[in-house]
Tab-separated table of C-alpha atoms and ligand atoms in Angstrom:
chain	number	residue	atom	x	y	z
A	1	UNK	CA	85.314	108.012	81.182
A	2	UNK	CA	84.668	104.415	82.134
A	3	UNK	CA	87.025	102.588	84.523
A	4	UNK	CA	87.053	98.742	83.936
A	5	UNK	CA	90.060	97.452	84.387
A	6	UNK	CA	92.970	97.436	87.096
A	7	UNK	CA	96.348	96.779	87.790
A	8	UNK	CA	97.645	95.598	91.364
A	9	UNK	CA	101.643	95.211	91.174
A	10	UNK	CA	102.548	92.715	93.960
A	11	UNK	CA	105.878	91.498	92.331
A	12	UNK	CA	107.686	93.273	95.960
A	13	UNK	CA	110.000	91.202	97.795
A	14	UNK	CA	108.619	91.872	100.930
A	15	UNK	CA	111.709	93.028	102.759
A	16	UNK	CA	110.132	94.596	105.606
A	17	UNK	CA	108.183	91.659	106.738
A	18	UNK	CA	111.039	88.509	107.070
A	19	UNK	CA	110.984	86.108	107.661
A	20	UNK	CA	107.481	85.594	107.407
A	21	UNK	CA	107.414	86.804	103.831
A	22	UNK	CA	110.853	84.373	102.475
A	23	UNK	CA	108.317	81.750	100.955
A	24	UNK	CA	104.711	83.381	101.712
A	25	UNK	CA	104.018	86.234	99.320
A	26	UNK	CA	103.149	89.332	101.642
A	27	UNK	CA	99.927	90.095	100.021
A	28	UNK	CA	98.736	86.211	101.238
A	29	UNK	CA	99.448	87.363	104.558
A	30	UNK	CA	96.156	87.029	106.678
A	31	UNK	CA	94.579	90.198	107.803
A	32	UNK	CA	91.955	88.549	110.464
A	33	UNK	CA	90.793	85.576	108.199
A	34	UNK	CA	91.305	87.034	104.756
A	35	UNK	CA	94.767	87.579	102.409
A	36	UNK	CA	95.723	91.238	102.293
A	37	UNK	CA	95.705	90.910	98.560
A	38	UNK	CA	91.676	89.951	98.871
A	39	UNK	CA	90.797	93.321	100.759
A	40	UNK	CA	92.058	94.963	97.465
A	41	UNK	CA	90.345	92.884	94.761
A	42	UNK	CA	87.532	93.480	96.709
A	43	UNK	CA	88.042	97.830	96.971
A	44	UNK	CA	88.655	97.271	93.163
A	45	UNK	CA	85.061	94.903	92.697
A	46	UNK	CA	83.682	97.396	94.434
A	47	UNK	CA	84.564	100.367	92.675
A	48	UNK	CA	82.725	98.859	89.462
A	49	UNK	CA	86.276	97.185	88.223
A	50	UNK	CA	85.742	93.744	86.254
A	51	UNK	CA	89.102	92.694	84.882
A	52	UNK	CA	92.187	92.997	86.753
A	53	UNK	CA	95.994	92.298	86.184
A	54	UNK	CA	98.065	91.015	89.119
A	55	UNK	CA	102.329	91.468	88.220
A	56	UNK	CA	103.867	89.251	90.306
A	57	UNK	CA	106.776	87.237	90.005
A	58	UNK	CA	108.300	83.866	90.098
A	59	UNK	CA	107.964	83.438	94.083
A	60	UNK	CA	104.167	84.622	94.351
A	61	UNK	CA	102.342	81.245	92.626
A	62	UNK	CA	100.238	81.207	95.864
A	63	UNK	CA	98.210	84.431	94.821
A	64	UNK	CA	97.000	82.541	91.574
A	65	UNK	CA	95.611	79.688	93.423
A	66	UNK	CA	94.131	81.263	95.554
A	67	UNK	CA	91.854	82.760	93.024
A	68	UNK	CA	91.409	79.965	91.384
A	69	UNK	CA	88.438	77.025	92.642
A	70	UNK	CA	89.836	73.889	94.793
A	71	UNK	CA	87.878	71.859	93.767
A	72	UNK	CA	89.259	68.761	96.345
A	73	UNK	CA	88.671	71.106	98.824
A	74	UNK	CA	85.087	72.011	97.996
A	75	UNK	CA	83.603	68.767	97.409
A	76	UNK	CA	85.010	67.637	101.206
A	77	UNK	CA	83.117	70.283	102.542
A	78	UNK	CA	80.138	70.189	100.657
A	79	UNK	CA	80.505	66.170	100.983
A	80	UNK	CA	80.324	67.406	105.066
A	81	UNK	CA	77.695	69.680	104.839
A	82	UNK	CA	79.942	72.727	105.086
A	83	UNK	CA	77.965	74.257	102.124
A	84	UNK	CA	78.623	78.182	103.541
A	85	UNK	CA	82.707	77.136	103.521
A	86	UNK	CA	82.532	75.516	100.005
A	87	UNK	CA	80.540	78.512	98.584
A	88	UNK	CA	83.000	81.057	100.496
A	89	UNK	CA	85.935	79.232	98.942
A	90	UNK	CA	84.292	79.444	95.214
A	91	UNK	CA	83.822	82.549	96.042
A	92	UNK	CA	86.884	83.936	95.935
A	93	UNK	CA	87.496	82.675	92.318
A	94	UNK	CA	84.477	84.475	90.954
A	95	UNK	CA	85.166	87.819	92.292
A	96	UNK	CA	86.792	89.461	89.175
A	97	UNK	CA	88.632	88.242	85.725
A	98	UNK	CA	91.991	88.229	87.324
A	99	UNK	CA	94.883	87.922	84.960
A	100	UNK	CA	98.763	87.702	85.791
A	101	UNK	CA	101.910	89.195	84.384
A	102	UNK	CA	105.321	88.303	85.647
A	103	UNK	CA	107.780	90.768	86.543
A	104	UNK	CA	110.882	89.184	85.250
A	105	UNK	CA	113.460	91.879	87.052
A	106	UNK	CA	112.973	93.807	89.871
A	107	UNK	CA	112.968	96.751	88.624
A	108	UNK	CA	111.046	99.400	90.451
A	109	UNK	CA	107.111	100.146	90.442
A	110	UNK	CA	107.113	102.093	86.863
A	111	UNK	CA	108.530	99.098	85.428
A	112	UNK	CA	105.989	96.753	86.922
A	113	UNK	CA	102.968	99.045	85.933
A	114	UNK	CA	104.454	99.246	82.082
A	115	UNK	CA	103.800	95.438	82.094
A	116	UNK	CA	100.253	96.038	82.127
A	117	UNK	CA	100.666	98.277	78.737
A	118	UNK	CA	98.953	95.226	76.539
A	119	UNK	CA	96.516	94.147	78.877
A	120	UNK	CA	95.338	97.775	79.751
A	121	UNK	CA	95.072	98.874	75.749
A	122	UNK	CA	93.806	102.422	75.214
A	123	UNK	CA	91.699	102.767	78.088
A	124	UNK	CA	91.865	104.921	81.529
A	125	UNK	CA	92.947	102.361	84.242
A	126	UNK	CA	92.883	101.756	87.704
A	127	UNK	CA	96.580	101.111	89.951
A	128	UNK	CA	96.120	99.561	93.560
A	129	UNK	CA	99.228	99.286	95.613
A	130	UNK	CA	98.612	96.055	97.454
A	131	UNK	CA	100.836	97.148	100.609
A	132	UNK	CA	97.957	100.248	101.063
A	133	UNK	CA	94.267	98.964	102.367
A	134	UNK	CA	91.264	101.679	102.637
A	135	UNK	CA	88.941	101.554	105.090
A	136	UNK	CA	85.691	103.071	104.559
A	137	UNK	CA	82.800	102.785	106.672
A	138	UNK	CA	80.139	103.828	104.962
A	139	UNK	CA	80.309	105.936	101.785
A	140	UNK	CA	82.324	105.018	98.656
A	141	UNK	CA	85.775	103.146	98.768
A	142	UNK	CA	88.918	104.955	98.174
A	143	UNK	CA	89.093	104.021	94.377
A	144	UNK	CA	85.347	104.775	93.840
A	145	UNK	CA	86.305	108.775	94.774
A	146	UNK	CA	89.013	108.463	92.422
A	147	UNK	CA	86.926	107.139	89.833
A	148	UNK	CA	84.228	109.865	90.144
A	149	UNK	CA	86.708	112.865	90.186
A	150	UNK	CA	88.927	111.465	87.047
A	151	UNK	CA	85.485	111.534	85.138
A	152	UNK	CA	84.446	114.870	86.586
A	153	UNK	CA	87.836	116.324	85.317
A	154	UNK	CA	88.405	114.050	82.475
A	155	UNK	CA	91.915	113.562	83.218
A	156	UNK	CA	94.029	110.965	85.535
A	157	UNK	CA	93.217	111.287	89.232
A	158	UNK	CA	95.896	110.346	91.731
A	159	UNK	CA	95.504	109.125	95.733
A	160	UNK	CA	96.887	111.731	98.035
A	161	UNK	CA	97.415	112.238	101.856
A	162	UNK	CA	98.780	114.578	104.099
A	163	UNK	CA	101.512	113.085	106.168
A	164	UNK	CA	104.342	114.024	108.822
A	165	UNK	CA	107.872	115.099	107.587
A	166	UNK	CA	108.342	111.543	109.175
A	167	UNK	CA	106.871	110.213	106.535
A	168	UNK	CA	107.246	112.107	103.317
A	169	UNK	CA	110.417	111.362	102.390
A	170	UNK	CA	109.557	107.675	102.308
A	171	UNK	CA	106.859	108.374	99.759
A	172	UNK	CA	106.728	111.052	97.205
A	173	UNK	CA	105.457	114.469	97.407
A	174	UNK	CA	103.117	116.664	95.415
A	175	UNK	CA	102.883	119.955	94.349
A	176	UNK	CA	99.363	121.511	94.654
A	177	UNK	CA	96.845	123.813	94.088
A	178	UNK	CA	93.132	123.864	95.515
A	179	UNK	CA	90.317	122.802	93.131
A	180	UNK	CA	87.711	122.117	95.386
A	181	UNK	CA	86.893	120.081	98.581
A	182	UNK	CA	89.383	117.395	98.668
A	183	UNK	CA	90.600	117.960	95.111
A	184	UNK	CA	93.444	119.640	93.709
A	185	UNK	CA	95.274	120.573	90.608
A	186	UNK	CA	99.043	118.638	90.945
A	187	UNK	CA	101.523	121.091	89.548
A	188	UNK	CA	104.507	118.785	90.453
A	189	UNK	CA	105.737	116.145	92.124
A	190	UNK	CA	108.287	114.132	93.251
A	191	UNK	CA	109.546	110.390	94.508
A	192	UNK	CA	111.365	109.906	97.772
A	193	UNK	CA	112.403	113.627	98.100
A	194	UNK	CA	114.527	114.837	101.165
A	195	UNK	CA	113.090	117.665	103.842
A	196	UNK	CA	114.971	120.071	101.443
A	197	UNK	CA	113.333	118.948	98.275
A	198	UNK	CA	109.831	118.277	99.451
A	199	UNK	CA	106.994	120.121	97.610
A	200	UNK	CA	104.550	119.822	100.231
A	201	UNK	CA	103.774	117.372	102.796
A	202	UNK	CA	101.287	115.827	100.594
A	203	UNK	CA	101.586	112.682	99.283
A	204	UNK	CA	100.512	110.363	96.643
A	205	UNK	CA	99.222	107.712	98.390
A	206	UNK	CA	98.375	103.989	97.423
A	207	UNK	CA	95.062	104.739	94.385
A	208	UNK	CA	95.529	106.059	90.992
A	209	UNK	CA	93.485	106.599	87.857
A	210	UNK	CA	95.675	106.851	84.746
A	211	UNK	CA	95.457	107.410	80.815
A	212	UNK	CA	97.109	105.013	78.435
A	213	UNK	CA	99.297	108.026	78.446
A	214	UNK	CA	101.506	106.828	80.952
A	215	UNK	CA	102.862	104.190	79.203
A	216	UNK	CA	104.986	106.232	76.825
A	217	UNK	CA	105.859	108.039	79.443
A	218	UNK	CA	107.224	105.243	81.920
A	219	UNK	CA	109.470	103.907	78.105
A	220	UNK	CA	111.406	107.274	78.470
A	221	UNK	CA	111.739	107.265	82.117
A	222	UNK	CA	114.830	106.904	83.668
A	223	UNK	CA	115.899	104.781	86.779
A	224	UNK	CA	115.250	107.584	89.775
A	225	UNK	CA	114.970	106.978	93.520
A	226	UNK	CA	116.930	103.939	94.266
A	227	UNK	CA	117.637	103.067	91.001
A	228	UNK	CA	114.557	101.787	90.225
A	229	UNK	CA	112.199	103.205	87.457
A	230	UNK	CA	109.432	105.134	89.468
A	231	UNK	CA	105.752	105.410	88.340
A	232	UNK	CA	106.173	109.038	89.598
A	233	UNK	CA	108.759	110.106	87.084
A	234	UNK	CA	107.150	108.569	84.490
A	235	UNK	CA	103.787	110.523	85.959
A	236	UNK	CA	105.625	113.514	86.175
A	237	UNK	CA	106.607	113.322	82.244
A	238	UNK	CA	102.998	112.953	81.527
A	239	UNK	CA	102.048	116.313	83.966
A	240	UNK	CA	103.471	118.268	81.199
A	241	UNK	CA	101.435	116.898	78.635
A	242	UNK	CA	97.913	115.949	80.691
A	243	UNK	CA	96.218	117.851	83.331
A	244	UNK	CA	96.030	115.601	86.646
A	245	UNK	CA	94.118	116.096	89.790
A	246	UNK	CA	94.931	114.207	92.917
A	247	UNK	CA	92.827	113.330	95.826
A	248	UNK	CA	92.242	113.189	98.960
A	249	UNK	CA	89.918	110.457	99.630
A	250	UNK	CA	87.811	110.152	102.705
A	251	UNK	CA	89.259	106.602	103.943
A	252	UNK	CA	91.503	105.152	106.890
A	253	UNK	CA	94.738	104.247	105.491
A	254	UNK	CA	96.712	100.957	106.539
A	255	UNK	CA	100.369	100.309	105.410
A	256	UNK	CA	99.985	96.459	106.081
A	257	UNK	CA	103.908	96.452	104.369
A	258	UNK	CA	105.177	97.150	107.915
A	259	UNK	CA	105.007	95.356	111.200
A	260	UNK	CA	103.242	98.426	113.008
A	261	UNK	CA	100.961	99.324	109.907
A	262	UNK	CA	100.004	94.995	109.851
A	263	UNK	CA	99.466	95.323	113.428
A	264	UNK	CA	97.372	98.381	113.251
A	265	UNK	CA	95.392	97.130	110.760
A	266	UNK	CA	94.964	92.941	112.115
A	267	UNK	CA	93.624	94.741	115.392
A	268	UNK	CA	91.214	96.904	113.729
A	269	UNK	CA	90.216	94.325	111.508
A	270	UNK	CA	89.820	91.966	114.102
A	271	UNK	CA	87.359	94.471	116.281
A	272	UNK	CA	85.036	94.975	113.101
A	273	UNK	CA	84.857	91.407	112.724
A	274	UNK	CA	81.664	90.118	113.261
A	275	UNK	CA	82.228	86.666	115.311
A	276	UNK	CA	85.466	87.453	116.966
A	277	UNK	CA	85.158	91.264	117.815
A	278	UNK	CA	83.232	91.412	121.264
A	279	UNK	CA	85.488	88.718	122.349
A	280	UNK	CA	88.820	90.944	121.171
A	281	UNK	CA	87.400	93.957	122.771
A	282	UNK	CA	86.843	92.071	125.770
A	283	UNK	CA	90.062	90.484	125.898
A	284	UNK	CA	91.805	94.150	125.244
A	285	UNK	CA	90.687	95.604	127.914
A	286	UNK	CA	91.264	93.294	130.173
A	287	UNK	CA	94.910	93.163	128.860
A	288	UNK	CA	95.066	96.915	129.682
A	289	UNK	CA	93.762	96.635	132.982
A	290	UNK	CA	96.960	94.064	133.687
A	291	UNK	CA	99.470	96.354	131.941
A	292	UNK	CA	98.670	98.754	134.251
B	301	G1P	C1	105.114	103.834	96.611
B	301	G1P	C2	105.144	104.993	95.606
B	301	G1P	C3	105.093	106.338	96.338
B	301	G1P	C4	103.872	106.374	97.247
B	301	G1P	C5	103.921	105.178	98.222
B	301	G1P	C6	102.695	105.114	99.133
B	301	G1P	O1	106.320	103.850	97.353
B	301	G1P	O2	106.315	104.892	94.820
B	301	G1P	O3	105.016	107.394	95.405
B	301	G1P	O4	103.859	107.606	97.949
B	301	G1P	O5	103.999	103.946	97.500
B	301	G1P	O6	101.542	104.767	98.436
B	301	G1P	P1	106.858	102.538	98.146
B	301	G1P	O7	106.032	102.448	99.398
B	301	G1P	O8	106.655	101.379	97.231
B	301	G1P	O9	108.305	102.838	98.435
């Protein structure tokens, strides 16, 4: 099973992040001196993906220019010798074939993904929710473990986590059984359950790896949890015809779609950086020492 292609939905409103997000699209957001949407192109890039399909919609024109050249831009800084800016600038354009797709309605994240059904064909495809960035230090990115266990398995392989009740009942929850280190077999699984209706406190988190399968599945699926069509009910029809496996990759986890996941993640961003992170370490601590 090769993986080629991807699909990043980023057609969100962006709710949780006004007003900053009314006219900027949240994935343009800076994280440190990069959009957030860049950190996952560049997870994707890295995982071996060359063509990938952004949804967006009608407020989000900022995302395809900035993946496109500038070329005004470019010649004043070559013109000034900036040759490292101009070529970091081009750069951006050249990372991947990056095709778009509006979302017309907002309709939930199954609907979004079934706009990719012509552009994805009859492959296996990637999914990257933009809202979820993976750290990895060293060692294969998040989507690269996916990758490597949906061809070990031959089937789709799905992101998990294990979070805090807290949590789980703003995600989904899976149904498991142990396969081997990190992997399981999903039995079941569910969007946005309640305490009551969890299946486990693990759950699907951010990465997937799908068959072509799922697009049949997400035509007969129903609006669910908040009457939107979820990607997890349309999963969940294709459990009973596919095996799946999901995963739980060896990553830090950011949710840069809230203020204390954005924070979290600009901070630690900001540490690893290589020209401003002594200085923000520096200036941390001393910030401590005063909020003492
Ligand atoms: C989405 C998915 C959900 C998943 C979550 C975190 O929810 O629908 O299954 O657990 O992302 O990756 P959202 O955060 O869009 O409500």
């Amino acid at each position: 099973m090769k993986v080629t292609k991807a699909v990043i939905p980023a057609a969100g409103l962006g709710t949780r992040m006004l007003p900053a997000t009314k006219t900027v699209p949240k994935e343009m957001l800076p994280l440190v001196d990069k959009p957030v949407i860049q950190y996952i192109v560049e997870e994707a890039v890295a995982s071996g993906i060359e063509d990938i399909l952004i949804v967006t919609n009608r407020a989000k024109s900022a995302m395809d220019d900035y993946f496109d050249y500038h070329p005004e831009l470019e010649h004043r800084l070559e013109r000034s010798g900036k040759l490292h800016e101009a070529e970091t600038s081009r750069a951006v354009a050249d990372m991947a074939n990056i095709f778009y797709v509006r979302q017309k309605e907002t309709k939930g994240l199954g609907h979004a993904i079934w706009r990719a059904k012509r552009f994805v064909g009859d492959e296996p495809f990637a999914i990257l929710l933009g809202d979820d960035i993976m750290y990895t230090e060293q060692g294969a990115p998040a989507l690269t473990q996916l990758i490597a266990a949906a061809e070990k398995y031959e089937c789709s392989a799905i992101g998990t986590r294990e979070v805090d009740d807290e949590h789980i009942v703003k995600y989904s929850s899976l149904k498991i059984k142990p396969l081997e280190e990190r992997i399981y077999d999903i039995l079941d699984m569910n969007e946005k359950p309640t305490l009551e209706t969890k299946l486990s406190n693990h759950a699907i988190m951010g990465r997937y790896v799908l068959t072509p399968a799922i697009f049949d599945a997400l035509e007969n699926t129903a609006p669910g949890a908040g009457g939107e069509i979820q990607l997890t009910d349309g999963m969940r029809a294709l459990l009973g015809r596919e095996r799946m496996v999901a995963v739980d990759f060896n990553a830090k986890r950011y949710d840069t779609g809230n203020l204390c996941g954005f924070l979290e993640a600009t901070i630690d961003y900001a540490l690893r950086h290589p020209e401003a992170g002594d200085w923000l370490r520096d200036f941390i601590l001393r910030k401590a020492e005063m909020l003492k």
